[in-house]
mmCIF file of C-alpha atoms and ligand atoms in Angstrom:
data_model
loop_
_atom_site.group_PDB
_atom_site.id
_atom_site.type_symbol
_atom_site.label_atom_id
_atom_site.label_comp_id
_atom_site.label_asym_id
_atom_site.label_seq_id
_atom_site.Cartn_x
_atom_site.Cartn_y
_atom_site.Cartn_z
ATOM 1 C CA UNK A 1 27.797 4.710 8.613
ATOM 2 C CA UNK A 2 28.525 1.039 7.909
ATOM 3 C CA UNK A 3 26.572 -0.969 5.378
ATOM 4 C CA UNK A 4 23.272 -2.227 6.745
ATOM 5 C CA UNK A 5 23.889 -2.082 10.450
ATOM 6 C CA UNK A 6 20.151 -2.755 10.860
ATOM 7 C CA UNK A 7 20.040 -5.749 8.466
ATOM 8 C CA UNK A 8 18.772 -8.240 11.021
ATOM 9 C CA UNK A 9 15.997 -5.944 12.251
ATOM 10 C CA UNK A 10 14.929 -5.043 8.685
ATOM 11 C CA UNK A 11 14.720 -8.685 7.635
ATOM 12 C CA UNK A 12 12.748 -9.600 10.754
ATOM 13 C CA UNK A 13 10.248 -6.750 10.354
ATOM 14 C CA UNK A 14 9.715 -7.352 6.619
ATOM 15 C CA UNK A 15 9.133 -11.049 7.281
ATOM 16 C CA UNK A 16 6.744 -10.328 10.141
ATOM 17 C CA UNK A 17 4.589 -8.081 7.947
ATOM 18 C CA UNK A 18 3.897 -10.801 5.374
ATOM 19 C CA UNK A 19 3.783 -13.855 7.682
ATOM 20 C CA UNK A 20 0.618 -15.873 8.345
ATOM 21 C CA UNK A 21 -1.326 -14.423 5.388
ATOM 22 C CA UNK A 22 -1.628 -11.069 7.132
ATOM 23 C CA UNK A 23 -1.444 -7.812 5.181
ATOM 24 C CA UNK A 24 -1.355 -4.050 5.554
ATOM 25 C CA UNK A 25 -4.121 -1.513 6.134
ATOM 26 C CA UNK A 26 -3.178 1.627 4.202
ATOM 27 C CA UNK A 27 -4.669 4.442 6.306
ATOM 28 C CA UNK A 28 -2.161 7.063 5.184
ATOM 29 C CA UNK A 29 -4.451 9.262 3.113
ATOM 30 C CA UNK A 30 -3.070 12.790 3.008
ATOM 31 C CA UNK A 31 -5.336 15.549 4.326
ATOM 32 C CA UNK A 32 -6.444 16.246 0.743
ATOM 33 C CA UNK A 33 -7.265 12.618 -0.044
ATOM 34 C CA UNK A 34 -9.146 11.894 3.195
ATOM 35 C CA UNK A 35 -11.099 15.076 2.479
ATOM 36 C CA UNK A 36 -12.304 13.488 -0.781
ATOM 37 C CA UNK A 37 -13.296 10.292 1.065
ATOM 38 C CA UNK A 38 -15.220 12.377 3.629
ATOM 39 C CA UNK A 39 -16.944 14.304 0.803
ATOM 40 C CA UNK A 40 -18.452 10.973 -0.297
ATOM 41 C CA UNK A 41 -20.209 10.688 3.105
ATOM 42 C CA UNK A 42 -20.883 14.464 3.375
ATOM 43 C CA UNK A 43 -18.613 14.821 6.390
ATOM 44 C CA UNK A 44 -16.466 17.859 7.076
ATOM 45 C CA UNK A 45 -12.726 17.088 7.143
ATOM 46 C CA UNK A 46 -11.781 18.491 10.553
ATOM 47 C CA UNK A 47 -8.805 17.233 12.525
ATOM 48 C CA UNK A 48 -11.187 15.658 15.098
ATOM 49 C CA UNK A 49 -13.225 13.861 12.401
ATOM 50 C CA UNK A 50 -10.032 12.498 10.858
ATOM 51 C CA UNK A 51 -8.868 11.339 14.300
ATOM 52 C CA UNK A 52 -12.246 9.746 15.119
ATOM 53 C CA UNK A 53 -12.274 7.860 11.816
ATOM 54 C CA UNK A 54 -8.757 6.481 12.295
ATOM 55 C CA UNK A 55 -9.677 5.595 15.893
ATOM 56 C CA UNK A 56 -12.606 3.567 14.550
ATOM 57 C CA UNK A 57 -10.312 1.703 12.144
ATOM 58 C CA UNK A 58 -7.496 0.992 14.597
ATOM 59 C CA UNK A 59 -9.705 -0.162 17.485
ATOM 60 C CA UNK A 60 -11.763 -2.589 15.363
ATOM 61 C CA UNK A 61 -11.908 -5.756 17.516
ATOM 62 C CA UNK A 62 -9.888 -8.603 16.000
ATOM 63 C CA UNK A 63 -8.263 -6.549 13.214
ATOM 64 C CA UNK A 64 -4.773 -7.661 14.288
ATOM 65 C CA UNK A 65 -5.595 -11.250 13.371
ATOM 66 C CA UNK A 66 -5.556 -10.286 9.688
ATOM 67 C CA UNK A 67 -3.631 -7.010 9.577
ATOM 68 C CA UNK A 68 0.077 -7.014 10.460
ATOM 69 C CA UNK A 69 0.852 -3.370 9.753
ATOM 70 C CA UNK A 70 -0.887 -0.015 9.343
ATOM 71 C CA UNK A 71 0.427 2.879 7.266
ATOM 72 C CA UNK A 72 -0.159 6.218 8.961
ATOM 73 C CA UNK A 73 0.014 9.806 7.734
ATOM 74 C CA UNK A 74 2.145 12.483 9.429
ATOM 75 C CA UNK A 75 -0.862 13.965 11.250
ATOM 76 C CA UNK A 76 -2.143 10.530 12.313
ATOM 77 C CA UNK A 77 1.078 9.206 13.819
ATOM 78 C CA UNK A 78 0.910 12.144 16.288
ATOM 79 C CA UNK A 79 -2.746 11.543 17.258
ATOM 80 C CA UNK A 80 -4.265 9.376 19.988
ATOM 81 C CA UNK A 81 -7.232 7.126 20.629
ATOM 82 C CA UNK A 82 -10.219 8.445 22.627
ATOM 83 C CA UNK A 83 -8.676 7.017 25.839
ATOM 84 C CA UNK A 84 -5.445 8.967 25.262
ATOM 85 C CA UNK A 85 -3.286 6.084 23.944
ATOM 86 C CA UNK A 86 -1.041 7.286 21.112
ATOM 87 C CA UNK A 87 -1.993 5.542 17.839
ATOM 88 C CA UNK A 88 1.419 3.897 17.308
ATOM 89 C CA UNK A 89 1.231 2.340 20.804
ATOM 90 C CA UNK A 90 -2.401 1.324 20.345
ATOM 91 C CA UNK A 91 -1.483 -0.520 17.144
ATOM 92 C CA UNK A 92 1.573 -2.189 18.664
ATOM 93 C CA UNK A 93 -0.527 -3.284 21.680
ATOM 94 C CA UNK A 94 -2.852 -5.008 19.188
ATOM 95 C CA UNK A 95 -0.128 -6.856 17.227
ATOM 96 C CA UNK A 96 -0.039 -4.341 14.353
ATOM 97 C CA UNK A 97 3.195 -2.650 13.292
ATOM 98 C CA UNK A 98 2.948 1.130 12.807
ATOM 99 C CA UNK A 99 4.299 2.471 9.507
ATOM 100 C CA UNK A 100 4.432 5.943 7.970
ATOM 101 C CA UNK A 101 3.987 7.469 4.528
ATOM 102 C CA UNK A 102 7.058 9.668 4.051
ATOM 103 C CA UNK A 103 6.739 11.027 0.509
ATOM 104 C CA UNK A 104 5.321 14.524 0.075
ATOM 105 C CA UNK A 105 3.197 13.672 -2.943
ATOM 106 C CA UNK A 106 3.440 13.353 -6.717
ATOM 107 C CA UNK A 107 4.144 16.739 -8.352
ATOM 108 C CA UNK A 108 4.207 17.873 -12.001
ATOM 109 C CA UNK A 109 7.291 16.590 -13.832
ATOM 110 C CA UNK A 110 9.072 19.456 -15.596
ATOM 111 C CA UNK A 111 8.828 19.368 -19.424
ATOM 112 C CA UNK A 112 6.379 16.457 -19.507
ATOM 113 C CA UNK A 113 2.887 17.848 -19.195
ATOM 114 C CA UNK A 114 0.985 14.788 -18.013
ATOM 115 C CA UNK A 115 3.583 13.018 -15.880
ATOM 116 C CA UNK A 116 4.514 13.216 -12.213
ATOM 117 C CA UNK A 117 7.531 12.792 -9.985
ATOM 118 C CA UNK A 118 7.269 12.150 -6.266
ATOM 119 C CA UNK A 119 8.934 14.668 -3.963
ATOM 120 C CA UNK A 120 10.150 14.488 -0.351
ATOM 121 C CA UNK A 121 13.846 13.571 -0.322
ATOM 122 C CA UNK A 122 15.168 16.856 1.093
ATOM 123 C CA UNK A 123 15.405 16.572 4.882
ATOM 124 C CA UNK A 124 14.160 12.989 4.779
ATOM 125 C CA UNK A 125 16.973 11.616 6.966
ATOM 126 C CA UNK A 126 15.929 13.965 9.808
ATOM 127 C CA UNK A 127 12.213 13.238 9.341
ATOM 128 C CA UNK A 128 12.903 9.491 9.470
ATOM 129 C CA UNK A 129 14.750 9.878 12.768
ATOM 130 C CA UNK A 130 11.675 11.592 14.211
ATOM 131 C CA UNK A 131 9.330 8.874 12.922
ATOM 132 C CA UNK A 132 11.528 6.241 14.583
ATOM 133 C CA UNK A 133 11.132 8.127 17.870
ATOM 134 C CA UNK A 134 7.337 8.163 17.337
ATOM 135 C CA UNK A 135 7.268 4.361 16.989
ATOM 136 C CA UNK A 136 7.302 3.732 13.211
ATOM 137 C CA UNK A 137 8.984 0.534 12.006
ATOM 138 C CA UNK A 138 8.365 0.810 8.279
ATOM 139 C CA UNK A 139 7.833 3.516 5.665
ATOM 140 C CA UNK A 140 6.054 4.004 2.341
ATOM 141 C CA UNK A 141 6.835 6.099 -0.764
ATOM 142 C CA UNK A 142 4.511 6.115 -3.762
ATOM 143 C CA UNK A 143 5.525 6.910 -7.331
ATOM 144 C CA UNK A 144 2.773 7.416 -9.896
ATOM 145 C CA UNK A 145 3.090 6.218 -13.490
ATOM 146 C CA UNK A 146 0.392 7.225 -15.968
ATOM 147 C CA UNK A 147 -0.372 5.284 -19.156
ATOM 148 C CA UNK A 148 -1.383 7.401 -22.158
ATOM 149 C CA UNK A 149 -0.395 8.553 -25.628
ATOM 150 C CA UNK A 150 3.402 8.412 -25.689
ATOM 151 C CA UNK A 151 3.624 8.015 -21.902
ATOM 152 C CA UNK A 152 5.136 6.896 -19.644
ATOM 153 C CA UNK A 153 8.412 8.307 -20.949
ATOM 154 C CA UNK A 154 11.740 6.722 -20.004
ATOM 155 C CA UNK A 155 12.512 10.066 -18.359
ATOM 156 C CA UNK A 156 9.549 9.741 -15.953
ATOM 157 C CA UNK A 157 10.293 6.100 -15.115
ATOM 158 C CA UNK A 158 13.931 6.889 -14.479
ATOM 159 C CA UNK A 159 13.478 9.860 -12.125
ATOM 160 C CA UNK A 160 10.803 8.047 -10.125
ATOM 161 C CA UNK A 161 12.895 4.876 -9.836
ATOM 162 C CA UNK A 162 15.857 6.961 -8.688
ATOM 163 C CA UNK A 163 13.796 8.720 -6.008
ATOM 164 C CA UNK A 164 12.280 5.416 -4.813
ATOM 165 C CA UNK A 165 15.756 3.947 -4.349
ATOM 166 C CA UNK A 166 17.043 7.097 -2.591
ATOM 167 C CA UNK A 167 14.093 6.874 -0.204
ATOM 168 C CA UNK A 168 14.558 3.116 0.330
ATOM 169 C CA UNK A 169 18.245 3.468 1.169
ATOM 170 C CA UNK A 170 17.578 6.294 3.656
ATOM 171 C CA UNK A 171 14.825 4.245 5.315
ATOM 172 C CA UNK A 172 17.071 1.220 5.751
ATOM 173 C CA UNK A 173 19.843 3.417 7.118
ATOM 174 C CA UNK A 174 17.343 4.473 9.831
ATOM 175 C CA UNK A 175 16.304 0.859 10.520
ATOM 176 C CA UNK A 176 12.921 1.271 8.810
ATOM 177 C CA UNK A 177 11.632 -1.260 6.240
ATOM 178 C CA UNK A 178 10.871 0.614 3.007
ATOM 179 C CA UNK A 179 7.693 -0.254 1.155
ATOM 180 C CA UNK A 180 8.614 0.658 -2.391
ATOM 181 C CA UNK A 181 5.467 1.631 -4.297
ATOM 182 C CA UNK A 182 5.664 2.269 -8.027
ATOM 183 C CA UNK A 183 1.991 2.512 -9.021
ATOM 184 C CA UNK A 184 1.076 2.160 -12.673
ATOM 185 C CA UNK A 185 -2.396 3.721 -12.664
ATOM 186 C CA UNK A 186 -5.356 1.704 -13.942
ATOM 187 C CA UNK A 187 -7.429 4.776 -14.888
ATOM 188 C CA UNK A 188 -6.860 4.774 -18.670
ATOM 189 C CA UNK A 189 -8.459 2.673 -21.446
ATOM 190 C CA UNK A 190 -5.392 0.542 -22.179
ATOM 191 C CA UNK A 191 -5.360 -3.229 -22.628
ATOM 192 C CA UNK A 192 -3.976 -5.550 -19.966
ATOM 193 C CA UNK A 193 -1.055 -6.313 -22.302
ATOM 194 C CA UNK A 194 -0.068 -2.637 -22.283
ATOM 195 C CA UNK A 195 -0.249 -2.640 -18.464
ATOM 196 C CA UNK A 196 2.034 -5.698 -18.517
ATOM 197 C CA UNK A 197 4.601 -3.894 -20.704
ATOM 198 C CA UNK A 198 4.592 -0.703 -18.633
ATOM 199 C CA UNK A 199 4.685 -2.490 -15.270
ATOM 200 C CA UNK A 200 7.531 -4.740 -16.454
ATOM 201 C CA UNK A 201 9.605 -1.776 -17.667
ATOM 202 C CA UNK A 202 8.875 0.154 -14.450
ATOM 203 C CA UNK A 203 9.926 -2.702 -12.164
ATOM 204 C CA UNK A 204 13.098 -3.379 -14.190
ATOM 205 C CA UNK A 205 14.193 0.229 -13.666
ATOM 206 C CA UNK A 206 13.179 0.253 -9.986
ATOM 207 C CA UNK A 207 15.188 -2.884 -9.152
ATOM 208 C CA UNK A 208 18.138 -1.614 -11.175
ATOM 209 C CA UNK A 209 18.209 1.566 -9.043
ATOM 210 C CA UNK A 210 17.644 -0.344 -5.791
ATOM 211 C CA UNK A 211 20.679 -2.446 -6.648
ATOM 212 C CA UNK A 212 22.856 0.550 -7.548
ATOM 213 C CA UNK A 213 21.886 2.353 -4.366
ATOM 214 C CA UNK A 214 22.754 -0.672 -2.190
ATOM 215 C CA UNK A 215 19.284 -1.376 -0.887
ATOM 216 C CA UNK A 216 19.040 -4.668 1.000
ATOM 217 C CA UNK A 217 16.381 -6.550 -0.964
ATOM 218 C CA UNK A 218 15.766 -8.949 1.939
ATOM 219 C CA UNK A 219 14.808 -5.976 4.118
ATOM 220 C CA UNK A 220 12.202 -4.281 1.889
ATOM 221 C CA UNK A 221 8.741 -4.942 0.503
ATOM 222 C CA UNK A 222 7.390 -4.103 -2.955
ATOM 223 C CA UNK A 223 3.951 -2.490 -3.266
ATOM 224 C CA UNK A 224 2.961 -2.704 -6.931
ATOM 225 C CA UNK A 225 -0.230 -2.563 -8.951
ATOM 226 C CA UNK A 226 -1.607 -5.812 -10.279
ATOM 227 C CA UNK A 227 -1.406 -6.210 -14.047
ATOM 228 C CA UNK A 228 -4.983 -5.354 -15.043
ATOM 229 C CA UNK A 229 -6.998 -3.847 -17.907
ATOM 230 C CA UNK A 230 -7.405 -0.069 -17.779
ATOM 231 C CA UNK A 231 -10.725 0.964 -16.209
ATOM 232 C CA UNK A 232 -11.944 2.436 -19.502
ATOM 233 C CA UNK A 233 -10.988 -0.563 -21.676
ATOM 234 C CA UNK A 234 -13.882 -2.247 -23.500
ATOM 235 C CA UNK A 235 -12.428 -5.668 -22.788
ATOM 236 C CA UNK A 236 -11.834 -6.420 -19.092
ATOM 237 C CA UNK A 237 -9.472 -9.294 -18.297
ATOM 238 C CA UNK A 238 -10.796 -11.807 -15.758
ATOM 239 C CA UNK A 239 -9.071 -12.821 -12.520
ATOM 240 C CA UNK A 240 -7.339 -15.828 -14.110
ATOM 241 C CA UNK A 241 -5.735 -13.593 -16.772
ATOM 242 C CA UNK A 242 -4.809 -10.947 -14.163
ATOM 243 C CA UNK A 243 -3.078 -13.663 -12.119
ATOM 244 C CA UNK A 244 -1.250 -15.084 -15.138
ATOM 245 C CA UNK A 245 0.152 -11.758 -16.381
ATOM 246 C CA UNK A 246 0.869 -10.347 -12.915
ATOM 247 C CA UNK A 247 2.979 -13.390 -12.028
ATOM 248 C CA UNK A 248 4.682 -13.384 -15.443
ATOM 249 C CA UNK A 249 5.680 -9.762 -14.861
ATOM 250 C CA UNK A 250 7.112 -10.407 -11.377
ATOM 251 C CA UNK A 251 8.988 -13.538 -12.435
ATOM 252 C CA UNK A 252 10.840 -11.377 -14.956
ATOM 253 C CA UNK A 253 11.521 -8.413 -12.694
ATOM 254 C CA UNK A 254 11.349 -9.061 -8.920
ATOM 255 C CA UNK A 255 14.371 -10.832 -7.379
ATOM 256 C CA UNK A 256 13.612 -13.831 -5.174
ATOM 257 C CA UNK A 257 15.494 -12.098 -2.337
ATOM 258 C CA UNK A 258 12.501 -9.762 -1.841
ATOM 259 C CA UNK A 259 10.439 -11.352 0.960
ATOM 260 C CA UNK A 260 7.051 -9.983 0.033
ATOM 261 C CA UNK A 261 4.867 -8.196 -2.473
ATOM 262 C CA UNK A 262 1.917 -6.292 -0.992
ATOM 263 C CA UNK A 263 -0.509 -5.045 -3.617
ATOM 264 C CA UNK A 264 -2.265 -1.689 -3.712
ATOM 265 C CA UNK A 265 -5.938 -1.851 -4.724
ATOM 266 C CA UNK A 266 -5.717 1.183 -7.009
ATOM 267 C CA UNK A 267 -9.436 1.609 -7.663
ATOM 268 C CA UNK A 268 -10.467 -2.039 -7.990
ATOM 269 C CA UNK A 269 -13.724 -2.777 -6.186
ATOM 270 C CA UNK A 270 -13.275 -4.415 -2.798
ATOM 271 C CA UNK A 271 -14.551 -7.756 -4.106
ATOM 272 C CA UNK A 272 -12.388 -7.595 -7.249
ATOM 273 C CA UNK A 273 -9.295 -6.867 -5.147
ATOM 274 C CA UNK A 274 -9.971 -10.012 -3.070
ATOM 275 C CA UNK A 275 -10.779 -12.171 -6.113
ATOM 276 C CA UNK A 276 -7.636 -11.126 -7.965
ATOM 277 C CA UNK A 277 -5.352 -11.584 -4.952
ATOM 278 C CA UNK A 278 -6.849 -15.029 -4.456
ATOM 279 C CA UNK A 279 -6.386 -16.002 -8.117
ATOM 280 C CA UNK A 280 -2.721 -14.975 -7.860
ATOM 281 C CA UNK A 281 -2.162 -17.050 -4.717
ATOM 282 C CA UNK A 282 -4.132 -19.996 -6.079
ATOM 283 C CA UNK A 283 -1.288 -20.516 -8.584
ATOM 284 C CA UNK A 284 0.764 -22.101 -5.799
ATOM 285 C CA UNK A 285 3.898 -21.061 -3.924
ATOM 286 C CA UNK A 286 6.055 -18.264 -5.361
ATOM 287 C CA UNK A 287 9.502 -16.918 -4.409
ATOM 288 C CA UNK A 288 7.851 -14.064 -2.473
ATOM 289 C CA UNK A 289 4.760 -13.877 -0.234
ATOM 290 C CA UNK A 290 1.928 -12.127 -2.076
ATOM 291 C CA UNK A 291 -0.380 -10.169 0.213
ATOM 292 C CA UNK A 292 -2.205 -6.847 0.375
ATOM 293 C CA UNK A 293 -1.654 -3.248 1.378
ATOM 294 C CA UNK A 294 -5.111 -1.956 0.552
ATOM 295 C CA UNK A 295 -6.576 1.446 1.249
ATOM 296 C CA UNK A 296 -9.892 1.803 -0.535
ATOM 297 C CA UNK A 297 -10.536 -1.958 -0.945
ATOM 298 C CA UNK A 298 -10.373 -2.410 2.854
ATOM 299 C CA UNK A 299 -12.052 0.801 3.967
ATOM 300 C CA UNK A 300 -14.827 1.413 1.421
ATOM 301 C CA UNK A 301 -17.681 -0.502 3.137
ATOM 302 C CA UNK A 302 -16.608 0.755 6.589
ATOM 303 C CA UNK A 303 -16.522 4.460 5.773
ATOM 304 C CA UNK A 304 -19.859 4.224 3.985
ATOM 305 C CA UNK A 305 -21.514 2.463 6.960
ATOM 306 C CA UNK A 306 -19.978 4.891 9.448
ATOM 307 C CA UNK A 307 -21.029 8.074 7.628
ATOM 308 C CA UNK A 308 -19.631 10.132 10.518
ATOM 309 C CA UNK A 309 -22.218 8.863 13.053
ATOM 310 C CA UNK A 310 -20.875 7.409 16.338
ATOM 311 C CA UNK A 311 -23.905 5.079 16.444
ATOM 312 C CA UNK A 312 -22.499 3.256 13.382
ATOM 313 C CA UNK A 313 -18.988 2.639 14.688
ATOM 314 C CA UNK A 314 -19.558 -1.012 15.619
ATOM 315 C CA UNK A 315 -21.044 -1.942 12.243
ATOM 316 C CA UNK A 316 -18.279 -0.093 10.395
ATOM 317 C CA UNK A 317 -15.658 -1.968 12.432
ATOM 318 C CA UNK A 318 -17.298 -5.315 11.640
ATOM 319 C CA UNK A 319 -17.252 -4.507 7.929
ATOM 320 C CA UNK A 320 -13.575 -3.522 8.055
ATOM 321 C CA UNK A 321 -12.578 -6.720 9.872
ATOM 322 C CA UNK A 322 -14.697 -8.751 7.457
ATOM 323 C CA UNK A 323 -12.801 -7.323 4.445
ATOM 324 C CA UNK A 324 -9.491 -7.914 6.208
ATOM 325 C CA UNK A 325 -10.507 -11.531 6.897
ATOM 326 C CA UNK A 326 -11.421 -12.069 3.228
ATOM 327 C CA UNK A 327 -8.157 -10.560 1.987
ATOM 328 C CA UNK A 328 -6.193 -12.685 4.433
ATOM 329 C CA UNK A 329 -7.991 -15.732 3.045
ATOM 330 C CA UNK A 330 -7.067 -14.513 -0.462
ATOM 331 C CA UNK A 331 -3.419 -14.141 0.591
ATOM 332 C CA UNK A 332 -3.584 -17.864 1.378
ATOM 333 C CA UNK A 333 -5.533 -18.764 -1.791
ATOM 334 C CA UNK A 334 -8.542 -19.714 0.385
ATOM 335 C CA UNK A 335 -11.016 -16.992 -0.587
ATOM 336 C CA UNK A 336 -14.379 -17.968 -2.072
ATOM 337 C CA UNK A 337 -17.152 -15.677 -3.219
ATOM 338 C CA UNK A 338 -19.598 -17.244 -0.701
ATOM 339 C CA UNK A 339 -17.462 -15.745 2.058
ATOM 340 C CA UNK A 340 -18.773 -12.291 1.032
ATOM 341 C CA UNK A 341 -22.093 -13.098 2.769
ATOM 342 C CA UNK A 342 -21.676 -11.052 5.986
ATOM 343 C CA UNK A 343 -21.297 -7.916 3.924
ATOM 344 C CA UNK A 344 -24.581 -8.588 2.159
ATOM 345 C CA UNK A 345 -26.409 -9.630 5.328
ATOM 346 C CA UNK A 346 -25.562 -6.383 7.128
HETATM 347 P P1 13P B 1 -5.401 1.898 -2.526
HETATM 348 O O1 13P B 1 -5.440 0.448 -2.085
HETATM 349 O O2 13P B 1 -6.680 2.640 -2.242
HETATM 350 O O3 13P B 1 -4.892 2.045 -3.929
HETATM 351 O O4 13P B 1 -4.367 2.629 -1.567
HETATM 352 C C1 13P B 1 -3.196 2.025 -1.263
HETATM 353 C C2 13P B 1 -2.133 3.044 -1.079
HETATM 354 O O5 13P B 1 -1.488 3.105 -0.045
HETATM 355 C C3 13P B 1 -1.846 3.971 -2.196
HETATM 356 O O6 13P B 1 -0.655 4.655 -1.948
#
């Protein structure tokens, strides 16, 4: 196969995802992860409950004004709305591009007790072809990097970077925009400076591999963590410091050819995720668009309000669209804390 026969399509799709301050709704929780979210509202994780919840999210009136793409899970991309419309078509009809998580999860890394490597490369070319036929236009693969005593090791960073680039190249070969997600977890008690060091090293290795494996940088998006203090750290950096160090890190590691950076929320509160994204964009124009690809930070108020009761669907949808509106404002550096009001009023 020739080099980048889909270049034009990849560049167009990647640009479309980050245009007009829109961002991505990550609704690609695996069956295990959505089960944990449902536990928090005491709801059984049946296939119908998972379908009903995704239906609520995807049919939220006005969501497409702020959300350009939705990441689906393998089960979800095959499901349909209550009226029988397949989810990928429903999203496309509402100006949202359907995407698909294609990794098979982070598994124990041999000979390094606390580290993980993401699996899912075997048979990926064939799975991608099927996802194209189901309507997907972009893909996601998440690598997990843990900060701790003596970790991450170079070994862990290297194998994950290699797998991310293998995945990205296969996606582009299929005409799908890869969303390359190396997530440095924020769960430890490290300082923000340590997060800066680890994220910088991670991104250096990832872009080195992407280059070696001939990935078209103009036709991909990066989904990184922000540079933040570990959750357990006594001293918590404020939004201005997060913005400063996050941008410093990207200026050193992310080529200007990459059209967009879409952050994960990674356990930040929904308000924090909006504040930090806004502080980053308030620094003025950058070589790449900086937007969001949030899971928890977009869905948290909605799932709580829904609680599995059909009577709450409308309120839950309003809360989801409200968070999307705020994050879109933050992607344009126009977010202000007063804009949180609807959430408090309801
Ligand atoms: P969070 O925003 O909840 O971190 O989820 C984003 C995601 O897609 C993680 O892979």
